[in-house]
Coordinates of C-alpha atoms in Angstrom, one line a residue:
Chain A
X153 CA -31.1 -29.1 -3.5
X154 CA -30.5 -26.0 -5.6
X155 CA -33.5 -24.3 -4.0
X156 CA -32.4 -25.4 -0.5
X157 CA -29.0 -23.9 -1.1
X158 CA -30.5 -20.7 -2.6
X159 CA -32.7 -20.4 0.5
X160 CA -29.8 -20.9 2.9
X161 CA -27.8 -18.4 0.9
X162 CA -30.5 -15.8 1.2
X163 CA -30.8 -16.3 4.9
X164 CA -27.0 -16.1 5.2
X165 CA -27.1 -12.9 3.2
X166 CA -29.7 -11.5 5.6
X167 CA -27.5 -12.3 8.6
X168 CA -24.5 -10.6 7.0
X169 CA -26.7 -7.6 6.2
X170 CA -27.9 -7.5 9.8
X171 CA -24.3 -7.7 11.0
X172 CA -23.3 -4.8 8.8
X173 CA -26.3 -2.7 10.1
X174 CA -25.4 -3.5 13.7
X175 CA -21.8 -2.3 13.1
X176 CA -23.0 0.9 11.5
X177 CA -25.4 1.6 14.3
X178 CA -22.6 1.1 16.8
X179 CA -20.3 3.4 14.8
X180 CA -23.0 6.0 14.7
X181 CA -23.3 5.8 18.5
X182 CA -19.5 6.1 18.9
X183 CA -19.5 9.2 16.6
X184 CA -22.3 10.9 18.6
X185 CA -20.4 10.1 21.8
X186 CA -17.3 11.9 20.5
X187 CA -19.5 14.9 19.4
X188 CA -21.2 15.2 22.8
X189 CA -18.0 14.7 24.8
X190 CA -16.3 17.6 22.9
X191 CA -19.5 19.7 23.4
X192 CA -19.3 19.0 27.1
X193 CA -15.7 20.2 27.2
X194 CA -16.1 23.3 25.0
X195 CA -19.5 24.4 26.4
X196 CA -18.5 23.4 30.0
X197 CA -21.6 21.3 30.2
X198 CA -21.5 18.8 33.1
X199 CA -24.8 17.3 32.1
X200 CA -23.5 16.3 28.6
X201 CA -20.4 14.9 30.2
X202 CA -22.5 12.7 32.5
X203 CA -24.6 11.5 29.6
X204 CA -21.5 10.4 27.6
X205 CA -20.2 8.5 30.6
X206 CA -23.6 6.8 31.2
X207 CA -24.2 6.0 27.5
X208 CA -20.9 4.1 27.1
X209 CA -22.7 1.0 28.5
X210 CA -24.7 0.8 25.3
X211 CA -21.6 0.7 23.2
X212 CA -20.1 -1.9 25.5
X213 CA -23.3 -3.9 25.0
X214 CA -23.0 -3.5 21.2
X215 CA -19.6 -5.1 21.3
X216 CA -20.8 -8.1 23.3
X217 CA -23.9 -8.6 21.0
X218 CA -22.0 -8.2 17.8
X219 CA -19.3 -10.7 18.9
X220 CA -22.1 -13.1 19.7
X221 CA -23.7 -12.6 16.4
X222 CA -20.5 -13.3 14.6
X223 CA -20.0 -16.4 16.7
X224 CA -23.5 -17.6 15.8
X225 CA -23.0 -17.0 12.1
X226 CA -19.6 -18.7 12.1
X227 CA -21.0 -21.7 13.9
X228 CA -24.2 -22.0 11.9
X229 CA -22.9 -21.1 8.4
X230 CA -19.3 -22.2 8.6
X231 CA -18.4 -19.7 5.9
X232 CA -15.2 -19.8 3.8
X233 CA -13.3 -17.4 1.5
X234 CA -14.6 -13.8 1.4
X235 CA -17.5 -14.3 3.8
X236 CA -15.1 -15.7 6.4
X237 CA -12.8 -12.7 5.9
X238 CA -15.7 -10.3 6.3
X239 CA -16.7 -11.9 9.6
X240 CA -13.1 -11.8 10.8
X241 CA -13.0 -8.1 9.9
X242 CA -16.2 -7.5 11.8
X243 CA -14.7 -9.0 14.9
X244 CA -11.7 -6.7 14.7
X245 CA -13.7 -3.5 13.8
X246 CA -16.0 -4.0 16.8
X247 CA -13.0 -3.9 19.1
X248 CA -11.9 -0.6 17.7
X249 CA -15.3 0.9 18.0
X250 CA -15.6 -0.1 21.6
X251 CA -12.3 1.5 22.4
X252 CA -13.4 4.7 20.6
X253 CA -16.3 4.7 23.0
X254 CA -13.9 4.5 25.9
X255 CA -11.9 7.4 24.5
X256 CA -15.1 9.5 24.3
X257 CA -15.6 8.8 28.0
X258 CA -12.1 9.9 28.7
X259 CA -12.7 13.2 26.9
X260 CA -16.0 13.7 28.8
X261 CA -14.2 13.1 32.1
X262 CA -11.9 16.1 31.4
X263 CA -14.8 18.5 31.4
X264 CA -14.6 18.6 35.3
X265 CA -11.0 19.8 35.2
X266 CA -11.4 22.2 32.4
X267 CA -14.6 23.9 33.6
X268 CA -12.6 25.3 36.6
X269 CA -10.6 27.5 34.4
X270 CA -11.1 30.2 31.7
X271 CA -11.4 28.6 28.2
X272 CA -8.2 28.8 26.1
X273 CA -8.0 30.1 22.6
X274 CA -7.1 26.5 21.4
X275 CA -10.8 25.5 21.7
X276 CA -11.4 26.3 18.0
X277 CA -8.7 24.0 17.0
X278 CA -10.0 21.2 19.3
X279 CA -13.4 21.6 17.6
X280 CA -11.8 21.3 14.2
X281 CA -9.7 18.3 15.3
X282 CA -12.9 16.6 16.6
X283 CA -14.7 17.3 13.3
X284 CA -11.9 15.7 11.3
X285 CA -11.8 12.7 13.6
X286 CA -15.5 12.1 13.3
X287 CA -15.3 12.5 9.5
X288 CA -12.5 9.9 9.4
X289 CA -14.5 7.5 11.5
X290 CA -17.6 7.8 9.2
X291 CA -15.4 7.4 6.1
X292 CA -13.7 4.3 7.5
X293 CA -17.1 2.7 8.2
X294 CA -18.4 3.7 4.8
X295 CA -15.3 2.1 3.3
X296 CA -16.0 -1.1 5.3
X297 CA -19.7 -1.3 4.3
X298 CA -19.0 -0.6 0.6
X299 CA -15.8 -2.6 0.5
X300 CA -14.2 0.6 -0.8
X301 CA -10.5 0.3 -0.6
X302 CA -9.9 3.7 -2.2
X303 CA -12.0 5.5 0.4
X304 CA -10.1 3.6 3.1
X305 CA -6.8 4.9 1.6
X306 CA -8.1 8.5 2.0
X307 CA -8.8 7.9 5.7
X308 CA -5.2 6.7 6.1
X309 CA -3.8 9.8 4.3
X310 CA -6.0 12.1 6.3
X311 CA -4.7 10.8 9.5
X312 CA -1.5 12.8 9.0
X313 CA -3.5 16.0 9.2
X314 CA -5.0 14.8 12.4
X315 CA -1.6 14.0 13.9
X316 CA -0.2 17.4 12.9
X317 CA -3.2 19.3 14.3
X318 CA -2.9 17.3 17.5
X319 CA 0.8 18.2 17.8
X320 CA 0.1 21.9 17.2
X321 CA -2.6 21.9 19.9
X322 CA -0.4 20.2 22.4
X323 CA 2.6 22.5 21.7
X324 CA 0.4 25.5 22.1
X325 CA -1.2 24.2 25.3
X326 CA 2.2 23.3 26.8
X327 CA 3.7 26.7 26.0
X328 CA 0.7 28.4 27.5
X329 CA 1.2 26.2 30.6
X330 CA 4.8 27.2 30.7
X331 CA 3.8 30.9 31.0
X332 CA 1.5 30.2 33.9
X333 CA 2.7 27.1 35.8
X334 CA -0.3 27.3 38.1
X335 CA -2.6 26.4 35.2
X336 CA -0.9 23.1 34.8
X337 CA -4.0 21.1 35.4
X338 CA -5.8 22.9 32.5
X339 CA -2.8 22.3 30.2
X340 CA -2.7 18.6 31.0
X341 CA -6.4 18.2 30.7
X342 CA -6.5 20.0 27.4
X343 CA -3.6 18.1 25.9
X344 CA -5.3 14.9 27.0
X345 CA -8.4 15.8 25.1
X346 CA -6.4 16.5 22.0
X347 CA -4.5 13.3 22.4
X348 CA -7.7 11.2 22.9
X349 CA -9.0 12.6 19.7
X350 CA -5.8 11.7 17.9
X351 CA -6.1 8.1 19.3
X352 CA -9.6 7.9 18.0
X353 CA -8.1 8.9 14.6
X354 CA -5.7 6.1 14.9
X355 CA -8.5 3.6 15.4
X356 CA -10.2 4.8 12.3
X357 CA -6.9 4.4 10.5
X358 CA -6.6 0.9 11.8
X359 CA -10.1 0.1 10.6
X360 CA -9.3 1.6 7.2
X361 CA -6.1 -0.5 6.9
X362 CA -8.0 -3.7 7.8
X363 CA -10.6 -2.9 5.2
X364 CA -8.0 -2.5 2.5
X365 CA -6.4 -5.8 3.6
X366 CA -9.6 -7.7 3.5
X367 CA -10.9 -6.1 0.3
X368 CA -7.7 -6.6 -1.7
X369 CA -6.8 -9.8 -0.1
X370 CA -3.2 -8.7 0.4
X371 CA -1.4 -6.9 3.1
X372 CA -1.2 -3.1 2.9
X373 CA -1.5 -2.7 6.6
X374 CA 2.2 -2.5 7.0
X375 CA 3.5 -0.5 4.0
X376 CA 4.7 2.6 5.9
X377 CA 6.3 3.2 9.2
X378 CA 4.3 2.9 12.4
X379 CA 1.9 5.7 13.2
X380 CA 3.8 8.3 15.3
Chain B
X191 CA -15.7 -43.3 12.6
X192 CA -14.5 -43.0 16.1
X193 CA -10.9 -43.4 15.0
X194 CA -11.4 -41.0 12.2
X195 CA -12.8 -38.4 14.5
X196 CA -10.0 -39.0 17.0
X197 CA -7.5 -38.5 14.3
X198 CA -9.1 -35.2 13.1
X199 CA -9.3 -34.1 16.7
X200 CA -5.6 -34.7 17.3
X201 CA -4.8 -32.8 14.2
X202 CA -7.1 -30.0 15.2
X203 CA -5.4 -30.0 18.7
X204 CA -2.0 -29.7 17.0
X205 CA -3.3 -26.7 15.0
X206 CA -4.6 -25.0 18.1
X207 CA -1.3 -25.7 19.9
X208 CA 0.7 -24.2 17.0
X209 CA -1.6 -21.1 17.0
X210 CA -1.0 -20.7 20.7
X211 CA 2.8 -21.0 20.2
X212 CA 2.7 -18.5 17.4
X213 CA 0.9 -16.0 19.6
X214 CA 3.4 -16.5 22.4
X215 CA 6.3 -16.0 20.1
X216 CA 4.8 -12.8 18.8
X217 CA 4.2 -11.6 22.3
X218 CA 7.8 -12.4 23.2
X219 CA 9.0 -10.3 20.3
X220 CA 6.7 -7.4 21.3
X221 CA 8.1 -7.6 24.9
X222 CA 11.7 -7.5 23.6
X223 CA 10.8 -4.5 21.4
X224 CA 9.6 -2.6 24.4
X225 CA 12.7 -3.5 26.4
X226 CA 15.0 -2.4 23.6
X227 CA 13.1 0.8 22.9
X228 CA 13.4 1.9 26.5
X229 CA 17.1 0.9 26.5
X230 CA 17.6 3.1 23.4
X231 CA 16.0 6.0 25.2
X232 CA 17.7 5.6 28.5
X233 CA 21.1 4.7 27.2
X234 CA 20.8 7.2 24.3
X235 CA 21.6 4.4 21.9
X236 CA 20.8 5.3 18.3
X237 CA 21.7 1.8 17.1
X238 CA 19.1 0.1 19.4
X239 CA 16.5 2.6 18.3
X240 CA 17.1 1.8 14.7
X241 CA 16.9 -2.0 15.4
X242 CA 13.5 -1.6 17.1
X243 CA 12.2 0.4 14.1
X244 CA 13.6 -2.2 11.6
X245 CA 12.4 -5.2 13.6
X246 CA 8.8 -4.1 13.6
X247 CA 8.3 -5.6 10.2
X248 CA 8.6 -9.1 11.8
X249 CA 5.8 -8.3 14.2
X250 CA 3.7 -7.0 11.3
X251 CA 4.3 -10.3 9.5
X252 CA 3.3 -12.2 12.6
X253 CA -0.1 -10.5 12.5
X254 CA -0.7 -11.4 8.9
X255 CA 0.5 -15.0 9.3
X256 CA -1.5 -15.6 12.5
X257 CA -4.7 -14.1 10.9
X258 CA -4.1 -16.5 8.0
X259 CA -3.6 -19.4 10.3
X260 CA -6.9 -18.6 12.1
X261 CA -8.7 -18.3 8.8
X262 CA -7.3 -21.6 7.7
X263 CA -8.4 -23.4 10.9
X264 CA -11.9 -21.8 10.8
X265 CA -12.4 -22.8 7.2
X266 CA -11.0 -26.3 7.6
X267 CA -12.3 -27.3 11.0
X268 CA -15.5 -25.2 11.2
X269 CA -15.2 -25.3 15.0
X270 CA -18.0 -24.4 17.4
X271 CA -18.4 -23.6 21.1
X272 CA -15.1 -23.1 23.1
X273 CA -12.8 -23.8 20.1
X274 CA -14.6 -21.1 18.1
X275 CA -14.3 -18.7 21.0
X276 CA -10.6 -19.4 21.3
X277 CA -10.0 -18.6 17.7
X278 CA -12.1 -15.4 17.9
X279 CA -10.0 -14.5 20.9
X280 CA -6.7 -15.2 19.0
X281 CA -7.9 -12.8 16.2
X282 CA -8.4 -10.0 18.7
X283 CA -5.2 -10.6 20.7
X284 CA -3.1 -10.5 17.6
X285 CA -4.3 -7.0 16.8
X286 CA -3.4 -5.8 20.3
X287 CA 0.1 -7.3 20.0
X288 CA 0.7 -5.6 16.6
X289 CA -0.3 -2.3 18.1
X290 CA 2.0 -2.8 21.0
X291 CA 4.8 -3.3 18.4
X292 CA 3.9 0.1 16.9
X293 CA 4.0 1.7 20.3
X294 CA 7.5 0.3 20.9
X295 CA 8.5 1.9 17.5
X296 CA 7.0 5.2 18.7
X297 CA 9.2 5.0 21.9
X298 CA 12.3 4.2 19.9
X299 CA 11.7 7.2 17.6
X300 CA 11.8 9.6 20.7
X301 CA 15.5 8.5 21.3
X302 CA 16.6 11.1 18.7
X303 CA 14.8 14.0 20.5
X304 CA 16.0 12.9 23.9
X305 CA 19.6 12.3 23.1
X306 CA 20.1 16.0 22.4
X307 CA 19.5 16.9 26.0
X308 CA 20.8 16.0 29.4
X309 CA 19.0 13.0 30.9
X310 CA 16.3 13.9 33.5
X311 CA 16.0 12.3 36.9
X312 CA 12.7 10.7 35.9
X313 CA 14.6 8.0 33.9
X314 CA 14.5 5.6 36.9
X315 CA 10.7 5.9 37.0
X316 CA 10.4 5.4 33.3
X317 CA 12.5 2.2 33.7
X318 CA 10.2 1.0 36.5
X319 CA 7.1 1.8 34.4
X320 CA 8.6 -0.1 31.5
X321 CA 9.2 -3.1 33.7
X322 CA 5.7 -3.1 35.0
X323 CA 4.3 -2.8 31.5
X324 CA 6.4 -5.8 30.3
X325 CA 5.3 -7.9 33.3
X326 CA 1.7 -7.1 32.6
X327 CA 2.0 -8.1 29.0
X328 CA 3.7 -11.4 30.0
X329 CA 1.0 -12.1 32.6
X330 CA -1.8 -11.3 30.1
X331 CA -0.4 -13.8 27.6
X332 CA 0.1 -16.4 30.4
X333 CA -3.5 -15.9 31.4
X334 CA -4.5 -16.5 27.7
X335 CA -2.4 -19.6 27.2
X336 CA -3.5 -21.2 30.5
X337 CA -7.1 -19.9 30.3
X338 CA -6.4 -18.4 33.7
X339 CA -9.1 -15.8 34.5
X340 CA -7.7 -15.1 38.0
X341 CA -4.3 -14.1 36.6
X342 CA -6.1 -12.0 34.0
X343 CA -7.8 -10.2 36.8
X344 CA -4.5 -9.4 38.4
X345 CA -3.4 -7.8 35.2
X346 CA -6.5 -5.5 35.2
X347 CA -5.9 -4.5 38.8
X348 CA -2.2 -3.9 38.2
X349 CA -3.1 -1.4 35.4
X350 CA -4.1 1.2 38.0
X351 CA -0.5 1.2 39.2
X352 CA 0.7 1.7 35.7
X353 CA -1.7 4.6 35.1
X354 CA -0.7 6.3 38.4
X355 CA 3.0 5.9 37.7
X356 CA 2.5 7.4 34.2
X357 CA 0.6 10.4 35.6
X358 CA 3.4 11.1 38.1
X359 CA 6.0 10.9 35.4
X360 CA 4.1 13.3 33.2
X361 CA 3.4 15.7 36.0
X362 CA 7.1 15.8 36.9
X363 CA 8.2 16.2 33.3
X364 CA 5.8 19.0 32.6
X365 CA 6.7 20.9 35.8
X366 CA 10.4 20.6 34.9
X367 CA 9.5 21.9 31.4
X368 CA 7.7 24.8 33.0
X369 CA 10.9 25.8 34.8
X370 CA 12.9 25.8 31.6
X371 CA 10.6 26.5 28.7
X372 CA 13.5 26.0 26.2
X373 CA 13.5 22.3 27.1
X374 CA 10.0 21.9 25.8
X375 CA 11.0 19.3 23.2
X376 CA 12.6 17.1 25.9
X377 CA 9.5 17.4 28.1
X378 CA 7.2 16.5 25.2
X379 CA 9.3 13.6 24.1
X380 CA 9.6 12.2 27.6
X381 CA 5.9 12.5 28.4
X382 CA 5.3 10.7 25.0
X383 CA 7.5 7.8 26.1
X384 CA 5.6 7.5 29.4
X385 CA 2.3 7.7 27.6
X386 CA 3.2 5.1 25.0
X387 CA 4.1 2.7 27.9
X388 CA 0.8 3.4 29.5
X389 CA -1.0 2.6 26.3
X390 CA 0.9 -0.7 26.0
X391 CA -0.4 -1.3 29.5
X392 CA -3.9 -0.6 28.2
X393 CA -3.5 -3.2 25.5
X394 CA -2.5 -5.9 28.1
X395 CA -5.5 -4.9 30.1
X396 CA -7.7 -5.4 27.0
X397 CA -6.1 -8.8 26.4
X398 CA -6.8 -9.7 30.0
X399 CA -10.4 -8.6 29.8
X400 CA -11.0 -10.6 26.7
X401 CA -9.4 -13.7 28.3
X402 CA -11.8 -13.4 31.2
X403 CA -14.7 -13.0 28.9
X404 CA -13.8 -16.0 26.8
X405 CA -12.8 -18.2 29.7
X406 CA -15.9 -17.5 31.9
X407 CA -18.2 -17.2 28.9
X408 CA -19.8 -14.1 30.3
X409 CA -19.1 -10.4 30.1
X410 CA -16.7 -8.9 32.6
X411 CA -15.1 -6.6 30.1
X412 CA -17.4 -3.8 31.0
X413 CA -17.8 -3.9 34.8
X414 CA -15.9 -0.8 35.7
X415 CA -15.6 2.7 34.2
X416 CA -13.5 3.2 31.0
X417 CA -9.7 3.3 31.5
X418 CA -8.7 6.9 32.1

């Protein structure tokens, strides 16, 4: 019986490992989608934009497959305690990753509006914002994989920087729009891009908060005020 | 054994019913938070705004408690098939509801910026948008409770109206801001309110998509393009 249980346990471990890898692969894809969407906007590259829009289907499929994998493991292994919590966490994280994919598509779709106009000097800051957002996503997933609550806390702290940078970009863009009201489409498109990046940052923060909650087994998701 | 199973099954049914009721109560609270946050903005009521911010803690607690309830049911009943799917769905919906609560707080926080200025004629449309958003949330939860995929589809279709209304409000607000650049804070605050409402609409759409997926057992979450 001991052997039997040891065997089952090893199989179960393998399933959890596979789940972890699937989530990491999905997160990697989401990160590349953000990168390419921003490149499409900055380099005015219609082809990249089209690729991001087309490749979203793969991330959507990831969500469906990972949900199925979790359902399978829950039904087959009937886990309790920390294994159960880990699977619940996976279900929640996969939803955030899929929505990050949607936001990358939203960014890519703004390429069309923006390529009609001269680029604005805010592009450097948009690139910086995108880099911070991608780093936060990677750190949040690292925290998840390693059960690292401290790293997750850094992600949450870093989100303030992302929010501030986004607000500065939008304020600049709007005031430039105010000088030349005919460029309103460009202003709106560029503030949308910045805002989508900020929302991706929020998703990473949400992932980080859930990691802390599930790692420490107590609620730190709602210590501070809501994200503004 | 038949009796024993019948007994367990009735208890399990009671647990699922209780979970459904908890989710509905949470959704009701979220809906009232949206209503009061908009009232705070439109009626320039600082007290309402403060209430919304304070009451968010109750919704945060709902999330924690419902997650715990799902964990308990999963561990105790080890459900499979449609019961398992229902519990997975509950875990995902609770996350959307909690984030809707955060967005209501974000709206309430804009009251301070907006009360410094004369109201804009767009307030009627913001009220209309808020009403549509609350109706969508209610319909999405009805669809969930009744396993009604058709109703869920109506929520998804209705989201286009919400998106369009939001875009019109923002375009108006920005063009008003362009005429009087000194009112830029008001323009930004009001477009934020509109955008938060639109994001609440997106969460209801997400809930509706998940309901269809879990009811029909196949993926209809990713038929169309990403929400823009």
